[in-house]
Coordinates of C-alpha atoms in Angstrom, one line a residue:
X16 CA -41.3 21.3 8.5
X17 CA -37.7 22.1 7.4
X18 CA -36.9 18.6 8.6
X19 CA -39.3 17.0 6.2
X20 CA -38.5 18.6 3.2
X21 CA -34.5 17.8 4.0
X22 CA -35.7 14.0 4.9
X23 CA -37.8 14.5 1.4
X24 CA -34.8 15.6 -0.3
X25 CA -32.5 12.7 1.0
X26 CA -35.0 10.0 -0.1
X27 CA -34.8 11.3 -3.6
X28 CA -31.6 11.2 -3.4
X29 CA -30.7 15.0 -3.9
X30 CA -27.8 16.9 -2.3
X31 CA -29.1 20.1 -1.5
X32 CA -26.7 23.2 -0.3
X33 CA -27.7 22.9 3.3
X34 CA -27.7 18.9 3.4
X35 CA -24.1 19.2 1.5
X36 CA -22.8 21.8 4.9
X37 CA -23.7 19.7 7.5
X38 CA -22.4 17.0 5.6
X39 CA -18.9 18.8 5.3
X40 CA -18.8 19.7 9.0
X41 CA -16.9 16.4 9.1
X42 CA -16.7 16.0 5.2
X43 CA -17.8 12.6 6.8
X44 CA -21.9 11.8 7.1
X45 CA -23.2 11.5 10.3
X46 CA -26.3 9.6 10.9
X47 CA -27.0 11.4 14.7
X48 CA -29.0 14.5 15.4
X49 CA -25.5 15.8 17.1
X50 CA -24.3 17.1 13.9
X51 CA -20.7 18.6 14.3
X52 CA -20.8 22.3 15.5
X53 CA -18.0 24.5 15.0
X54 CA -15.4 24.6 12.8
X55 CA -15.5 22.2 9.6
X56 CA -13.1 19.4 9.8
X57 CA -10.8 20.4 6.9
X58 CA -10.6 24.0 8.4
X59 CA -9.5 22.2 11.8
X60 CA -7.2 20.5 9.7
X61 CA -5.7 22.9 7.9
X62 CA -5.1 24.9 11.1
X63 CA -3.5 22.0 12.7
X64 CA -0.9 21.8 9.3
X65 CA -0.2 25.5 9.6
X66 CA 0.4 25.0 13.4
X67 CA 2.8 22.2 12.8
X68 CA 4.7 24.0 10.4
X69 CA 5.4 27.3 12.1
X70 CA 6.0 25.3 15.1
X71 CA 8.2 23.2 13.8
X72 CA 10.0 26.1 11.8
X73 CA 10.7 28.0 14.9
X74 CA 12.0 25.0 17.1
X75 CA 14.4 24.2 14.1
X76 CA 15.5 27.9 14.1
X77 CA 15.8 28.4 17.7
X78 CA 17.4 25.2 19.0
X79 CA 18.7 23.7 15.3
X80 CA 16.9 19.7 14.5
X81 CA 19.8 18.0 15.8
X82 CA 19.4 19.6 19.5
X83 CA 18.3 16.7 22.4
X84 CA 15.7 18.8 23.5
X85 CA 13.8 19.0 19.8
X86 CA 14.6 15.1 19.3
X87 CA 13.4 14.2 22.8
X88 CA 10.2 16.3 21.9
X89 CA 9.8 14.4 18.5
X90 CA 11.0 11.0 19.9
X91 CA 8.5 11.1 22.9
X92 CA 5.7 13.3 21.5
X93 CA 4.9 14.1 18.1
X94 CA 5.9 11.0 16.8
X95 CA 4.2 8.7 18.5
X96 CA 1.2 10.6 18.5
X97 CA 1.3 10.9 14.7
X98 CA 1.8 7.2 14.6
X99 CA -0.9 6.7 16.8
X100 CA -2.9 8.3 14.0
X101 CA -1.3 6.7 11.0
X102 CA -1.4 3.3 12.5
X103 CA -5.2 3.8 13.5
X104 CA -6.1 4.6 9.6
X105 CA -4.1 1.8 8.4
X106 CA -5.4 -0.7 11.0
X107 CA -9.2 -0.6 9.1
X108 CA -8.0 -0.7 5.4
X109 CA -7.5 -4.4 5.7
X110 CA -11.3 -5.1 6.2
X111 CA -12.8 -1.5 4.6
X112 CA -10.8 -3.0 1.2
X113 CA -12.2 -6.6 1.4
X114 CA -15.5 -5.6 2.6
X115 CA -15.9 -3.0 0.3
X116 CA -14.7 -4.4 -2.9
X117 CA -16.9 -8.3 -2.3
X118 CA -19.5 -6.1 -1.6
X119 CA -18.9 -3.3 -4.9
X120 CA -18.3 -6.2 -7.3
X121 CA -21.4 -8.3 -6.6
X122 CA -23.4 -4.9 -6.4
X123 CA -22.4 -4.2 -10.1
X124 CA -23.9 -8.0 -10.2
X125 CA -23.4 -8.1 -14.3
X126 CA -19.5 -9.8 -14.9
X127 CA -20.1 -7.9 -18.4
X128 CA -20.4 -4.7 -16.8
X129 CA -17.5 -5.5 -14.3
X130 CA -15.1 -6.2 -17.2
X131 CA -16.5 -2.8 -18.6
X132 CA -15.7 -0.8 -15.1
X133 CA -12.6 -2.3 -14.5
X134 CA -11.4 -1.6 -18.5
X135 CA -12.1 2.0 -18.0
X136 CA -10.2 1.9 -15.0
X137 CA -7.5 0.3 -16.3
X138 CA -7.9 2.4 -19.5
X139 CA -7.9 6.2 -17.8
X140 CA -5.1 5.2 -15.2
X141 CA -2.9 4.0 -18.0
X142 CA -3.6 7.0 -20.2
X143 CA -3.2 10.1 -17.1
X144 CA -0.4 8.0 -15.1
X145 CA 1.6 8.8 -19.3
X146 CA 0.5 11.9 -19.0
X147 CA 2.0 12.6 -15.9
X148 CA 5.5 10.8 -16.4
X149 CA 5.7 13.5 -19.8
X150 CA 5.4 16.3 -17.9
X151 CA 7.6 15.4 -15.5
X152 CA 10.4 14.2 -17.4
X153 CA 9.4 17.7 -19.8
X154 CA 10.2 19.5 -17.1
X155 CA 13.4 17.5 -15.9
X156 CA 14.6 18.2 -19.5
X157 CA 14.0 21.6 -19.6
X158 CA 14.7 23.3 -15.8
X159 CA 18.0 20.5 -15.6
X160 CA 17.7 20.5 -11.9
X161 CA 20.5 18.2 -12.0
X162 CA 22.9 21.1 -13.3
X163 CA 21.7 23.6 -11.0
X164 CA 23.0 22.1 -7.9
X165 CA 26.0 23.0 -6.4
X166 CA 28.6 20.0 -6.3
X167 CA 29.6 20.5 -2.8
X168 CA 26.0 21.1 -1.5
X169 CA 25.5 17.6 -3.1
X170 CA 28.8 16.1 -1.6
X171 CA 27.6 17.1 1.8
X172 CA 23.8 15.9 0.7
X173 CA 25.0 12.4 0.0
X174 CA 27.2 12.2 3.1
X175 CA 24.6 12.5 5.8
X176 CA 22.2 10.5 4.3
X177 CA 24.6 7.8 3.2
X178 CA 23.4 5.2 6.1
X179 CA 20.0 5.7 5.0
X180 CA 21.0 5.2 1.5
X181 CA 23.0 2.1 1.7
X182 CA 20.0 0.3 3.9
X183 CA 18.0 1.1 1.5
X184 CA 20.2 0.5 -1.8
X185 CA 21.0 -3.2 -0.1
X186 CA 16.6 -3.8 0.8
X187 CA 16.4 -3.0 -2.7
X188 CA 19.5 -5.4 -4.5
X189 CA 18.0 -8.0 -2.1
X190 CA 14.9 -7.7 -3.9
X191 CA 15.7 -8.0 -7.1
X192 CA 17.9 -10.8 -6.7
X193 CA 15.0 -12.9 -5.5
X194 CA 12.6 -11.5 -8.8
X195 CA 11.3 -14.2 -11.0
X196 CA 11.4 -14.3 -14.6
X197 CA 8.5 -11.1 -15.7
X198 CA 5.8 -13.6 -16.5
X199 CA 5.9 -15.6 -13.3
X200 CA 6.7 -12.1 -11.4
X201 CA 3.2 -11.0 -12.6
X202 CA 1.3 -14.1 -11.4
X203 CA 3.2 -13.6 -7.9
X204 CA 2.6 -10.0 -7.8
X205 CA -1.0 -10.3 -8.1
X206 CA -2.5 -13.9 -7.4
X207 CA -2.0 -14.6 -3.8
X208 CA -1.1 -18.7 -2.6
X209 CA -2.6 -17.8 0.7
X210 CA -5.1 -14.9 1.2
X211 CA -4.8 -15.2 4.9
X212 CA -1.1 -15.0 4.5
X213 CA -1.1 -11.9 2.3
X214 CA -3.1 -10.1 5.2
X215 CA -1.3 -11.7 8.5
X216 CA 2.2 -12.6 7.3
X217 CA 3.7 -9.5 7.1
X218 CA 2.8 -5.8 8.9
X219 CA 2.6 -4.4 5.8
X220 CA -0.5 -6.4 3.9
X221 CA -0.4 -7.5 0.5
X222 CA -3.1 -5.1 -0.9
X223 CA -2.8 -6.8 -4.6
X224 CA -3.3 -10.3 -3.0
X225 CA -6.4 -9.0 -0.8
X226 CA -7.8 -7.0 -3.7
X227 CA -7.7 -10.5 -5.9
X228 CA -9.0 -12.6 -3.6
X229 CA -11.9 -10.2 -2.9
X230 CA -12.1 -9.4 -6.8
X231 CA -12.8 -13.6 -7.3
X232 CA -15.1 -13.4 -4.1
X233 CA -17.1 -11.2 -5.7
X234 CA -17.2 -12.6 -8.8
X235 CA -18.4 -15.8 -7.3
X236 CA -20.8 -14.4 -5.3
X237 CA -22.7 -12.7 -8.7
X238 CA -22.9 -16.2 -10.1
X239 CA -24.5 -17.9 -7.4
X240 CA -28.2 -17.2 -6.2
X241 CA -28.8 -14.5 -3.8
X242 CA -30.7 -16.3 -1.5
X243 CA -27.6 -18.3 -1.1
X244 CA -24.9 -15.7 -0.6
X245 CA -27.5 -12.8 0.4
X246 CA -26.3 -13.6 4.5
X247 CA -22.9 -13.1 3.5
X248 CA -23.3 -9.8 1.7
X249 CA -25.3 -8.7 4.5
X250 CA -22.6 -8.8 6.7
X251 CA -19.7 -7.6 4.5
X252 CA -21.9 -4.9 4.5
X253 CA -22.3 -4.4 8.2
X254 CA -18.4 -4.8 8.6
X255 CA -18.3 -1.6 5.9
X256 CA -20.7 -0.2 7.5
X257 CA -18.4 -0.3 10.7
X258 CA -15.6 0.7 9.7
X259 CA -16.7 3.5 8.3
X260 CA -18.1 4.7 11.9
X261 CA -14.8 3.9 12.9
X262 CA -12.7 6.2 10.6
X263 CA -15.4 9.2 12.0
X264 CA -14.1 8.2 15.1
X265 CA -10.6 8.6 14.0
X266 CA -11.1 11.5 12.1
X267 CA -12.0 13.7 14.9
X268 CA -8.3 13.3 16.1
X269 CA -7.1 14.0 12.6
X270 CA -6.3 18.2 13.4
X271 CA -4.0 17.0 16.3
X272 CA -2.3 14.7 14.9
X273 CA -1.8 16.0 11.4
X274 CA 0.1 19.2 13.5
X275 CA 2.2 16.3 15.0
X276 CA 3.3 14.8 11.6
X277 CA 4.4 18.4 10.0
X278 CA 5.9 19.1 13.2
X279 CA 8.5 16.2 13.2
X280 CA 9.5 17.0 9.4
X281 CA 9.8 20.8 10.1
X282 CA 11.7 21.2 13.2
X283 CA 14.2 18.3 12.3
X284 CA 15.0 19.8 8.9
X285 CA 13.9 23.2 8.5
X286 CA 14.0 24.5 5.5
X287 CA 17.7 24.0 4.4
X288 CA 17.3 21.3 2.7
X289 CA 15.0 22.6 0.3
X290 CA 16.4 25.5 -0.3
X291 CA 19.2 23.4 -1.4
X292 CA 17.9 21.3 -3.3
X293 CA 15.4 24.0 -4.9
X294 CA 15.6 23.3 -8.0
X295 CA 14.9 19.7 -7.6
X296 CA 11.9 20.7 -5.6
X297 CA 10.6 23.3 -7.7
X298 CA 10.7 21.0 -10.8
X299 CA 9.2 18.4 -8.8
X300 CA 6.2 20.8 -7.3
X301 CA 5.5 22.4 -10.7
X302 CA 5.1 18.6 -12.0
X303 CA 2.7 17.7 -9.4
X304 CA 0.8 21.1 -9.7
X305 CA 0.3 21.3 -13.5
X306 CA -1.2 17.8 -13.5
X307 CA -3.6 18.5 -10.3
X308 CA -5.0 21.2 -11.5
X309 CA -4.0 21.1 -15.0
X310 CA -4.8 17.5 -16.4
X311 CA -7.3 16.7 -13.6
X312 CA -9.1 19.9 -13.6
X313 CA -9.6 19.2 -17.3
X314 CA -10.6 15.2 -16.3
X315 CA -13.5 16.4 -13.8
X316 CA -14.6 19.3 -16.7
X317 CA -15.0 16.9 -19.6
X318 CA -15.1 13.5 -18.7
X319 CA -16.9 13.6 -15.4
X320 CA -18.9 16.6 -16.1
X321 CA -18.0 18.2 -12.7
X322 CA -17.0 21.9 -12.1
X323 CA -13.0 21.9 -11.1
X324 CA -13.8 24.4 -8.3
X325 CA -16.9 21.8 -7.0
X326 CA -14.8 19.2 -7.3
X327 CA -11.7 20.6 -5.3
X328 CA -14.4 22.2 -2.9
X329 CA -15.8 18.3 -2.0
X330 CA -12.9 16.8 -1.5
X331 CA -11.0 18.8 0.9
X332 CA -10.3 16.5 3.6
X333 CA -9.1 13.7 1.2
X334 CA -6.7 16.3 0.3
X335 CA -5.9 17.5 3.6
X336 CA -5.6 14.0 4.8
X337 CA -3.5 12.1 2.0
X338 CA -1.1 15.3 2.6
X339 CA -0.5 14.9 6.3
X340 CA -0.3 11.6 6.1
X341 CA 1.7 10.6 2.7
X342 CA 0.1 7.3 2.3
X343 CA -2.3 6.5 -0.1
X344 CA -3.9 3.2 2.2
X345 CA -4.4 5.6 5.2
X346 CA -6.0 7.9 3.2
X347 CA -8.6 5.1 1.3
X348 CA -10.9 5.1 4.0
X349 CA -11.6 8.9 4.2
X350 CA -11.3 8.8 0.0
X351 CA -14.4 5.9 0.2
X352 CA -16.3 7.7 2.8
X353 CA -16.1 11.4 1.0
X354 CA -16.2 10.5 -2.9
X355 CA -19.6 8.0 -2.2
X356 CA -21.2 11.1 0.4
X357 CA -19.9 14.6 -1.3
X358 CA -19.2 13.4 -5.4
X359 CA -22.2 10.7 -5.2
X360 CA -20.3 7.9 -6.6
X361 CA -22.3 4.8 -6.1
X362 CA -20.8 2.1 -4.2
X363 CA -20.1 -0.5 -6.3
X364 CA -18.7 2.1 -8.5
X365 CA -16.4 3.9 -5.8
X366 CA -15.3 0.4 -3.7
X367 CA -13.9 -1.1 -7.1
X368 CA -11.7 1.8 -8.1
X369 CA -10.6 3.4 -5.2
X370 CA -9.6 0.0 -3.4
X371 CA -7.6 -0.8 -6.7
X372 CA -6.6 2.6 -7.5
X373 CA -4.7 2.8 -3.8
X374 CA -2.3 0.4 -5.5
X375 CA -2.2 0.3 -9.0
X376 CA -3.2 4.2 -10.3
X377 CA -0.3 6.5 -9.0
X378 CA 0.2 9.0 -11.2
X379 CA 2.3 11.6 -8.7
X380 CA 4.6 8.8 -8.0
X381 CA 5.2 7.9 -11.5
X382 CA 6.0 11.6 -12.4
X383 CA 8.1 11.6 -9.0
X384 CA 10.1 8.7 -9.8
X385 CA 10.9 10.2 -13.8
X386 CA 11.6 13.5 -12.5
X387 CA 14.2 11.9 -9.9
X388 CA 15.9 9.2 -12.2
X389 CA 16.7 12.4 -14.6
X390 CA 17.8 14.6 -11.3
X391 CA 20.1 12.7 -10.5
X392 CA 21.2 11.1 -14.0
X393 CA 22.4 15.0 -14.8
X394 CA 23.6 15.3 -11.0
X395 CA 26.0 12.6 -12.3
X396 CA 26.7 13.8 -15.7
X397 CA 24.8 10.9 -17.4
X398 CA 23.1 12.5 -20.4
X399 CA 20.2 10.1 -20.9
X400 CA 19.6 9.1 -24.7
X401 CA 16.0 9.6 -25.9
X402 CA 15.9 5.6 -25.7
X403 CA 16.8 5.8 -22.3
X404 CA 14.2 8.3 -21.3
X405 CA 11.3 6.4 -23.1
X406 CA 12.6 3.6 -20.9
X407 CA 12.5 5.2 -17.7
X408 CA 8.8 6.6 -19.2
X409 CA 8.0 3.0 -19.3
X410 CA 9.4 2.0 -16.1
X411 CA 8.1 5.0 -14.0
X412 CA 4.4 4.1 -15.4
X413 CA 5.1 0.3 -14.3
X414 CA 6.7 1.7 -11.0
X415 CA 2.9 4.0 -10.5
X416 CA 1.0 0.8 -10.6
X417 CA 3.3 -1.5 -8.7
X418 CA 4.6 1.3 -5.8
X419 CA 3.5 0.3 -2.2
X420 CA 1.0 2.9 -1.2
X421 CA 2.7 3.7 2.3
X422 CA 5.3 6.9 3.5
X423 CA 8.6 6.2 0.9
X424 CA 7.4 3.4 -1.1
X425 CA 8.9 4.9 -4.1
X426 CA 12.5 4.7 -3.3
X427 CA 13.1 1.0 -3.6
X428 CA 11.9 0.9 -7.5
X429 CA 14.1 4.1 -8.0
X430 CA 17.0 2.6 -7.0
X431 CA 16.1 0.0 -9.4
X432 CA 16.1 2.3 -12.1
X433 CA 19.3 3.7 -11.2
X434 CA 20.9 0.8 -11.3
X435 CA 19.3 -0.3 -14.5
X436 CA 20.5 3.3 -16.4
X437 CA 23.9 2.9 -15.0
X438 CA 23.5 5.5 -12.6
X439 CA 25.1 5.0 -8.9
X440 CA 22.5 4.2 -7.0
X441 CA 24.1 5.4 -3.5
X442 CA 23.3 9.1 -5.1
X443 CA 19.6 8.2 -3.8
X444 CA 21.1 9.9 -0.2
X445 CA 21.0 13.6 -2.0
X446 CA 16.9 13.5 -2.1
X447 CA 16.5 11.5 1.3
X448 CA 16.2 14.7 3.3
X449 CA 13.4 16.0 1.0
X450 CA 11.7 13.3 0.0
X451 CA 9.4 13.5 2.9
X452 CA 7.5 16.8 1.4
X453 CA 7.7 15.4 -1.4
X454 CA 6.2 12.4 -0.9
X455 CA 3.0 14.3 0.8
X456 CA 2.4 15.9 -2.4
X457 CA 2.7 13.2 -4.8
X458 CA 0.5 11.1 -2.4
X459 CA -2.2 14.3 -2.6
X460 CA -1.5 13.7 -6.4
X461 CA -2.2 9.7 -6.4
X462 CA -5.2 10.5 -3.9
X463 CA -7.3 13.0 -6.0
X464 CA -6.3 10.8 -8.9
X465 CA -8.4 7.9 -7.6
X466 CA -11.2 9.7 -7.4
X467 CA -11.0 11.3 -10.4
X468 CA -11.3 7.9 -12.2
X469 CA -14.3 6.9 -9.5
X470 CA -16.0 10.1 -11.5
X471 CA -14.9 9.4 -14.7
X472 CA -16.1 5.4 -14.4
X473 CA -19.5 6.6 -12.8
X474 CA -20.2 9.4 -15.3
X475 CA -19.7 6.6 -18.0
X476 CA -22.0 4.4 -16.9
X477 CA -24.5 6.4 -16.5
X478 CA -24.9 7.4 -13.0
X479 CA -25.7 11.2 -12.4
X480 CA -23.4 12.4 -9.7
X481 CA -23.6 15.0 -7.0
X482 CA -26.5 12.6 -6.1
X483 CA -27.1 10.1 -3.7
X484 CA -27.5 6.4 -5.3
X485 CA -28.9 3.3 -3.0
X486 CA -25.9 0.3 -3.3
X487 CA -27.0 -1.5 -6.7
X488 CA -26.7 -4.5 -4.0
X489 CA -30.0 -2.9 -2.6
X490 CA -32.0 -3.2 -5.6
X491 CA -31.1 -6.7 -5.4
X492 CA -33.1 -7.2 -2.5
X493 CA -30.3 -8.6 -0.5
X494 CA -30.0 -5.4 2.2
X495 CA -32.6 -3.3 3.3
X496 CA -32.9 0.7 1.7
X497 CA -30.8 3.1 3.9
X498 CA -33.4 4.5 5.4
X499 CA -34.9 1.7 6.6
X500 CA -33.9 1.0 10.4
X501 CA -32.7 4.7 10.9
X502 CA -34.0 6.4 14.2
X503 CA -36.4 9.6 13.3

């Protein structure tokens, strides 16, 4: 009897309490009547952080990070398990992103209220990713991080990490040297010559070429019949389908291997290095914090119509995972999967601003990179003039939209800035050794972000969420209802 009125409650599309438990057993929905027993998969998680870290504090104090022993351990074990993990995640975004966006745009089906969705998008990332470069370089200007550090502790800083630094400072003159005039670096940055090429060329992928290509696919696709392009839709939609089973699959290993990941950074580097460079990091972290649950708490209140503490609540192995793993495309998969099952963003809805979002809406990084350019502007006794600041404002918003989404991809356009400001950009060694941490929680920041704008965009156009929606591209005729073909 229960199991009607749940089945009941599903077809109308209502989340009730006990449907939305289950459902967070794995945070992740599972169409089997295995459902997950035992711990939730965010607590499992969580527990596999907190073992990583004490583990990985106590090796470091024992034996010290540069000991064989703990590099042999990290070498052979935790990182390539990690990896293993990373890697897997990263190996579905290229057909979860074009899948899901083809399929998201020609379910919103209208190009009218396409060019609505993807304004507000453009609008509300544009407008928080501000709002986060102010508080951050608020903050810079007011703690002076910069000042606080002891010139010798930076001396030393800059010396181990000055291999590291010069790679990086040459990758990054390398790349600018080769950078069109701004126009014709627009047009390069986004519109790809070669889709296939912007997928296969490189290991990295060229998410803004992909997302284009599958931006015009979709497009296409809305003008054209659907009895013509209704076979194609139906299997973009299978291959989402798919990898969406697949990132269950990889989920499960997600507790192990997330105590992997913090294990490498902890036992390596301890916590000397933050301690420091505390100042740096507390500036940094109160940054990041104020705008998490400041400015997005307030988002979610007003403009999605959400309780904070719901919100937070649904979401907790995005939050868990875009930590661990500090990269924004390894993380879209899970942020698809949870945002559409837990927050009731329809599909269309959720595939067109999370897959562009991954890229272009990086509001941690863009308050990252202003905090940093300030650090280490005062570090060298450059006092910025309020011109300069609004420039690196400007620049750190452009960097938040143009950042690769993967582990570090915010040092090469810092170096840039450096440069630009007159700074020496060789001082980029002094954060190396932190920015690790760092990076998880400005990726956490980028993450919840994303989703924050799927609410936003939903709310707006008039979907009702904490609910389930049927894809638009159902109504259309062109798939079959979900539960149609499911095994009772």
């Amino acid at each position: 009897m229960t199991d009607d009125k749940d089945k009941k409650q599903r077809s109308q599309g209502e989340i009730d309490r006990d449907a939305f438990e289950r459902e967070i057993a794995t945070d992740l929905d599972e169409e089997t009547f295995d459902k997950p027993k035992g711990l939730p998969l965010h607590t499992r998680i969580l527990i596999g952080l907190a073992v990583g870290v004490i583990a990985g504090l106590v090796v470091n104090r024992a034996f010290g990070g540069d000991h064989p022993k703990v590099a042999w351990v990290v070498d052979n074990i935790t990182h390539p398990v990690g990896q293993l993990f990373l890697r897997l995640l990263l190996m579905i975004v290229v057909p979860l992103v074009f899948s899901s966006l083809v399929v998201g745009v020609a379910g919103i089906g209208d190009i009218r209220k396409l060019g609505r969705v993807g304004l507000k998008s453009f609008a509300y990332c544009l407008v928080i990713s501000g709002i986060s470069v102010f508080i951050g370089i608020t903050l810079a200007n007011t703690i002076k991080p910069g000042k606080r550090v002891d010139p010798a502790t930076a001396a030393a800083l800059q010396q181990r990490y000055s291999t590291e630094a010069t790679k990086s400072v040459e990758d990054a003159k390398k790349a600018s040297t080769a950078t069109p005039k701004p126009l014709m670096a627009v047009v390069e940055t986004i519109v790809p010559k070669n889709p296939f090429f912007a997928v296969a060329g490189s290991e990295n992928p060229n998410m803004l070429h992909l997302m284009f290509f599958a931006l015009v696919l979709g497009i296409a696709i809305t003008l054209i019949p659907v009895a013509v392009t209704a076979p194609l839709l139906r299997g973009l939609e299978a291959l989402y389908q798919i990898t969406a089973k697949i990132i269950e699959m990889i989920m499960k290993f997600a507790p192990y291997a997330v105590a992997c990941l913090l294990f490498n950074n902890t036992a390596r580097f301890g916590l000397d290095l933050l301690q420091a460079l505390a100042w740096f990091v507390i500036t940094v972290l109160l940054g990041l914090s104020l705008h998490m649950f400041g400015v997005y708490s307030l988002s979610v209140y007003f403009l999605s119509k959400i309780s904070p503490l719901e919100f937070f609540r649904r979401i907790k192995t995005v939050i868990l995972t875009a930590f661990s793993t500090s990269s924004s495309n390894a993380t879209l998969p899970t942020a698809l999967r949870v945002s559409e099952q837990n927050l009731g963003v329809p599909q269309e809805i959720n595939s067109f601003v999370l897959t562009v979002g991954a890229t272009a809406n990086q509001n941690g990084t863009a308050l990252y990179e202003g905090v940093t350019v300030l650090f280490l502007a005062q570090l060298a006794g450059i006092d910025l003039s309020l011109g300069q600041q609004l420039m690196v404002v400007y620049l750190a918003i452009l960097g938040g939209i143009g950042t690769a989404g993967v582990p570090s991809g915010s040092i090469p356009f810092i170096i840039g800035v450096l440069v630009t400001i007159g700074v020496n950009p060789a001082l980029i060694a002094i954060i190396l050794g932190v920015d690790r941490i760092l990076d998880m929680c400005r990726t956490t920041l980028n993450v919840v972000g994303d989703i924050t704008a799927a609410t936003y965009v939903a709310r707006s156009e008039g979907y009702q969420l904490l609910k389930r929606h049927e894809p638009a591209i159902v109504h259309a005729g062109v798939l079959a209802p979900a539960s149609e073909g499911k095994v009772e």
